Coordinates of C-alpha atoms in Angstrom, one line a residue:
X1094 CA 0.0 0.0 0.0
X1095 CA 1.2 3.4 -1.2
X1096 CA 2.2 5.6 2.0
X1097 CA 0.1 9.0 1.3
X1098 CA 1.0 10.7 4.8
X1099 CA 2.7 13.2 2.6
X1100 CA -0.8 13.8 0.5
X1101 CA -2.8 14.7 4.2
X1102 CA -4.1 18.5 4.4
X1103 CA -6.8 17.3 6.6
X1104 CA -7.7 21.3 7.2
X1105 CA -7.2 22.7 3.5
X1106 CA -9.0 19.6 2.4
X1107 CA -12.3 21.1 4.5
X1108 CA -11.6 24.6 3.7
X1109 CA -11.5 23.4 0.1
X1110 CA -14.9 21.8 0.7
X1111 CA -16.5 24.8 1.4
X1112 CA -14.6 26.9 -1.2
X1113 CA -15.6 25.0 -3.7
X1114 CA -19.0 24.2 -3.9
X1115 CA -19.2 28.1 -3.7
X1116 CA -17.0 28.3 -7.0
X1117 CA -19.5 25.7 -8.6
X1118 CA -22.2 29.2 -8.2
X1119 CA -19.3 31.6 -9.5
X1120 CA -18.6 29.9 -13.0
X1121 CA -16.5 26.4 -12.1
X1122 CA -19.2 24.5 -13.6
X1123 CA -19.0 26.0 -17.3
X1124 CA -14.9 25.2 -17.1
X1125 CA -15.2 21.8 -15.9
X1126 CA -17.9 21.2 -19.1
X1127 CA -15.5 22.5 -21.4
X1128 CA -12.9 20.8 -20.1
X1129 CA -14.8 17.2 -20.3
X1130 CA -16.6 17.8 -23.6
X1131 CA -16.0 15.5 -26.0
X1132 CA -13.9 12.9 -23.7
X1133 CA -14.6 9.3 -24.3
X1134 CA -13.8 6.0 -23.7
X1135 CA -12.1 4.8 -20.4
X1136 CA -10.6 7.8 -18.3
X1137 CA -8.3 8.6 -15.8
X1138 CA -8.7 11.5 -13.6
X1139 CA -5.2 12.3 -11.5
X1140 CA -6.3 14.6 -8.2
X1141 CA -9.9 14.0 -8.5
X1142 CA -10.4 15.7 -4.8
X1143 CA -14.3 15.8 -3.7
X1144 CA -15.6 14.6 -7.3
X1145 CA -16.9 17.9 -8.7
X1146 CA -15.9 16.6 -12.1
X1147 CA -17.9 13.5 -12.0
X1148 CA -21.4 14.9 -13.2
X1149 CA -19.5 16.8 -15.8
X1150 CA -18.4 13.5 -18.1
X1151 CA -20.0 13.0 -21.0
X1152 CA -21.9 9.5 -21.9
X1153 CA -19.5 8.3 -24.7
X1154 CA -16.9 8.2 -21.3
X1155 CA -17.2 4.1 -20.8
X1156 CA -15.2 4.3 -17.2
X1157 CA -13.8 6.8 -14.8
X1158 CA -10.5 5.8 -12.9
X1159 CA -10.4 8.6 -10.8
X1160 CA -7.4 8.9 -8.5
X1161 CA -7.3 10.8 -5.3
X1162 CA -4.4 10.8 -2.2
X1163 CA -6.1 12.7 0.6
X1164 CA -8.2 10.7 2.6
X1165 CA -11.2 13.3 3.5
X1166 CA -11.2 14.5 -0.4
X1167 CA -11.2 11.2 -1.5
X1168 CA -14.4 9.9 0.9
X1169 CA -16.5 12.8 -0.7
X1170 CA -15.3 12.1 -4.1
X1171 CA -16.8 8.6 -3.3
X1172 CA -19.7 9.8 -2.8
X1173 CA -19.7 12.1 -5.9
X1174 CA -18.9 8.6 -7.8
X1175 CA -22.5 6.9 -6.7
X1176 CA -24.4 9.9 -8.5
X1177 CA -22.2 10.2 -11.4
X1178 CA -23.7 9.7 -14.7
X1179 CA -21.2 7.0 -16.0
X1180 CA -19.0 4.4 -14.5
X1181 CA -16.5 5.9 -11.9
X1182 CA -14.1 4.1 -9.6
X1183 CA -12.4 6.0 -6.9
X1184 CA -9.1 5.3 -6.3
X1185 CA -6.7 5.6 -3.4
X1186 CA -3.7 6.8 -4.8
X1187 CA -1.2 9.3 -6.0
X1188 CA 0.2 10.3 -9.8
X1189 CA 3.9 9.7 -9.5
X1190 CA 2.7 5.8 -9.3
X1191 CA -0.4 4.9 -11.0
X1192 CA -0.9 1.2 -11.1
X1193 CA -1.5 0.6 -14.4
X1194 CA 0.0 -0.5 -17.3
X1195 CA 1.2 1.3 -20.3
X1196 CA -1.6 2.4 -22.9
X1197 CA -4.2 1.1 -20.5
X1198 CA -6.5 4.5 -21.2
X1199 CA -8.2 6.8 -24.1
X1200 CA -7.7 10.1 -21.7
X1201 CA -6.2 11.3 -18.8
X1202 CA -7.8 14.8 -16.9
X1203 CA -6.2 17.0 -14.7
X1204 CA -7.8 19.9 -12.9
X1205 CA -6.3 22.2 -10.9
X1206 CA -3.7 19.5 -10.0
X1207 CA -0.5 20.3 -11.6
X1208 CA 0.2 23.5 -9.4
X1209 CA 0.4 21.3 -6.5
X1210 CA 2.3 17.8 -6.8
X1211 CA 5.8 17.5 -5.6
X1212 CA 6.7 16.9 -9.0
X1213 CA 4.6 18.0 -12.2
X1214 CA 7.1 16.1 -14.3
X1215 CA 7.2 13.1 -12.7
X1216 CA 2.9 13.1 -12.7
X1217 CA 3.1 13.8 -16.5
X1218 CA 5.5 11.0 -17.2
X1219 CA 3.2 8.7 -15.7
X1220 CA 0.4 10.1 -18.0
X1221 CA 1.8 9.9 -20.8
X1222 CA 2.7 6.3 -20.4
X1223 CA -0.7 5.1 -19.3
X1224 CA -2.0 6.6 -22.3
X1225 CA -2.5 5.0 -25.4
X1226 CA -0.9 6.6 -28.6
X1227 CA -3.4 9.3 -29.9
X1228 CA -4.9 9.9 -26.3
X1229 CA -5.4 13.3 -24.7
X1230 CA -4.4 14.9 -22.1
X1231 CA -7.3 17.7 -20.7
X1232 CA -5.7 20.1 -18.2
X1233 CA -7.3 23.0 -16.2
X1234 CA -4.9 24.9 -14.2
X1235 CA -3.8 27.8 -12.8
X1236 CA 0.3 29.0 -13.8
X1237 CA 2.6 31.4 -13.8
X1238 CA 1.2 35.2 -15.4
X1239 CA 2.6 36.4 -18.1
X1240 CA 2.8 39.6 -17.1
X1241 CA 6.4 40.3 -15.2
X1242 CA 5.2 42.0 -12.2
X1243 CA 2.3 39.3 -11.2
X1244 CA 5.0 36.7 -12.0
X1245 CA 7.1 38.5 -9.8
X1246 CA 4.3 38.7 -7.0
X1247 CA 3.4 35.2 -7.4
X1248 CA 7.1 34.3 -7.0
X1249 CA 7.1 36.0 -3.6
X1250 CA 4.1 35.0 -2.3
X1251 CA 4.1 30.9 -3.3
X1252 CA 5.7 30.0 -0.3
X1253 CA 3.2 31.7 1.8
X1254 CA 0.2 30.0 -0.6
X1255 CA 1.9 26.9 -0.8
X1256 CA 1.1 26.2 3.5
X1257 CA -2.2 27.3 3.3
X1258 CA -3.3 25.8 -0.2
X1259 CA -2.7 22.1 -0.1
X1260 CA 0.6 22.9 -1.3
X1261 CA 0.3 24.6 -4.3
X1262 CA 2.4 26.4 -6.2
X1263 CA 0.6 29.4 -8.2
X1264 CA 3.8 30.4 -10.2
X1265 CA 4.3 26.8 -12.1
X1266 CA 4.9 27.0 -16.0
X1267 CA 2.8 24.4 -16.8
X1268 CA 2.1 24.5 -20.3
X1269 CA 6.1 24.2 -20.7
X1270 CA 6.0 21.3 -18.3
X1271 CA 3.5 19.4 -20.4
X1272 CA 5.6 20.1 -23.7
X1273 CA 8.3 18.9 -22.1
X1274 CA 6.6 15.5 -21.2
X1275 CA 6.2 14.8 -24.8
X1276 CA 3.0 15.9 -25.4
X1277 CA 1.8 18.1 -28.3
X1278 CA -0.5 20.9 -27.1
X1279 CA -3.3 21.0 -29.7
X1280 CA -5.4 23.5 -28.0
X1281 CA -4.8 25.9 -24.5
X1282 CA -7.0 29.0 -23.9
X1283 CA -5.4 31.3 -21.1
X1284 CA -7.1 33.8 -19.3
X1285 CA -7.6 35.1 -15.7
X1286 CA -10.3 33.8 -13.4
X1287 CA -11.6 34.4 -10.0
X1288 CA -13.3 31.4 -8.3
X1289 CA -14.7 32.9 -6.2
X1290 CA -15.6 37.0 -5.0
X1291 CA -13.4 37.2 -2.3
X1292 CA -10.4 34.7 -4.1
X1293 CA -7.3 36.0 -6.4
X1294 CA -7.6 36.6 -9.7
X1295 CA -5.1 34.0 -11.0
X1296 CA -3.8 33.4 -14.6
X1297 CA -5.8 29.7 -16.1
X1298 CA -5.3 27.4 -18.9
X1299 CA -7.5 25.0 -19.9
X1300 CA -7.2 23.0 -23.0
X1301 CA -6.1 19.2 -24.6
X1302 CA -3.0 17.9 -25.5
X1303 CA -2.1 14.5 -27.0
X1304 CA 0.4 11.8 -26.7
X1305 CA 2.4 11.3 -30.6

């Protein structure tokens, strides 16, 4: 059994609770359909937290492997599983292992993930080898601005973030992470969102990249 002691953030996993069934009512829900649209076949979800995905997948999705280290996030995101339109199996688990052989899926779905692994490279290795040729990677995170002074200011404040966040990292080039993993970016829309009134307006991307 995979030790995950490093994966508890027993009280951002409630704050996150709370913060984000209120970004569900600020405009979450619309990014997590476009981020699903079109997915089929069998899935795997990396981070899948409290399950907010799950209602979002589309019918041509035949399975749902949905992979989640922190215990509290991961009982909810059982939960979210039992209501879920199509076939999803929660997981206990973490990216830089995943259990499963090489091509075993169509997709692979991260959301709001990347920012806060130990290692985004490692995680996206393991992606791209559990995918099958052709398959796509969906991403929605939040990354580094491209503007110099926000960079700067997220530079300075991410270690601040990083022990009150779960341990992310708001100033993470991810877009160049994922090219470096060997995947081809096909399509990434960047803008700035707030999740919620009284949250930071931080720099997104959300789009699909595939495995050559």
């Amino acid at each position: 059994m995979q030790d995950l002691s490093a994966f508890q953030h027993p009280r951002f996993a409630r704050m996150y609770e709370r913060l984000s069934a209120e970004a569900e009512r600020h405009g979450m829900t619309g990014l997590r359909r476009r981020l699903l649209s079109g997915l089929s076949g069998r899935v795997v979800e990396v981070g899948a937290g409290n399950g907010l995905n799950f209602p979002h997948y589309p019918p041509q999705v035949s399975e749902v492997v949905a992979i989640e280290p922190e215990d509290r996030l991961r009982a909810l995101g059982e939960r979210a599983a039992a209501l879920a339109p199509v076939p999803v199996t929660v997981v206990r688990g973490h990216g830089g292992s995943l259990p499963y052989d090489a091509g075993s899926f169509d997709a692979a779905v991260v959301s709001l993930v990347l920012c806060s692994v130990p290692d985004s490279a490692v995680l996206l290795a393991e992606l791209r080898r559990v995918l099958r040729p052709g398959g796509e990677l969906r991403f929605f995170e939040h990354v580094r601005s491209a503007n110099p002074v926000r960079g700067v200011l997220q530079d300075l404040i991410t270690p601040l973030w990083r022990l009150v966040a779960g341990d992310c990292r708001p100033n993470r080039d991810t877009a160049a992470a994922i090219r470096e993993a060997g995947f081809v970016i096909e399509d990434a829309d960047r803008f700035v969102h707030r999740a919620t009134p009284g949250s930071p307006a931080l720099t997104h991307i959300l789009g699909l990249a595939r495995r050559p």
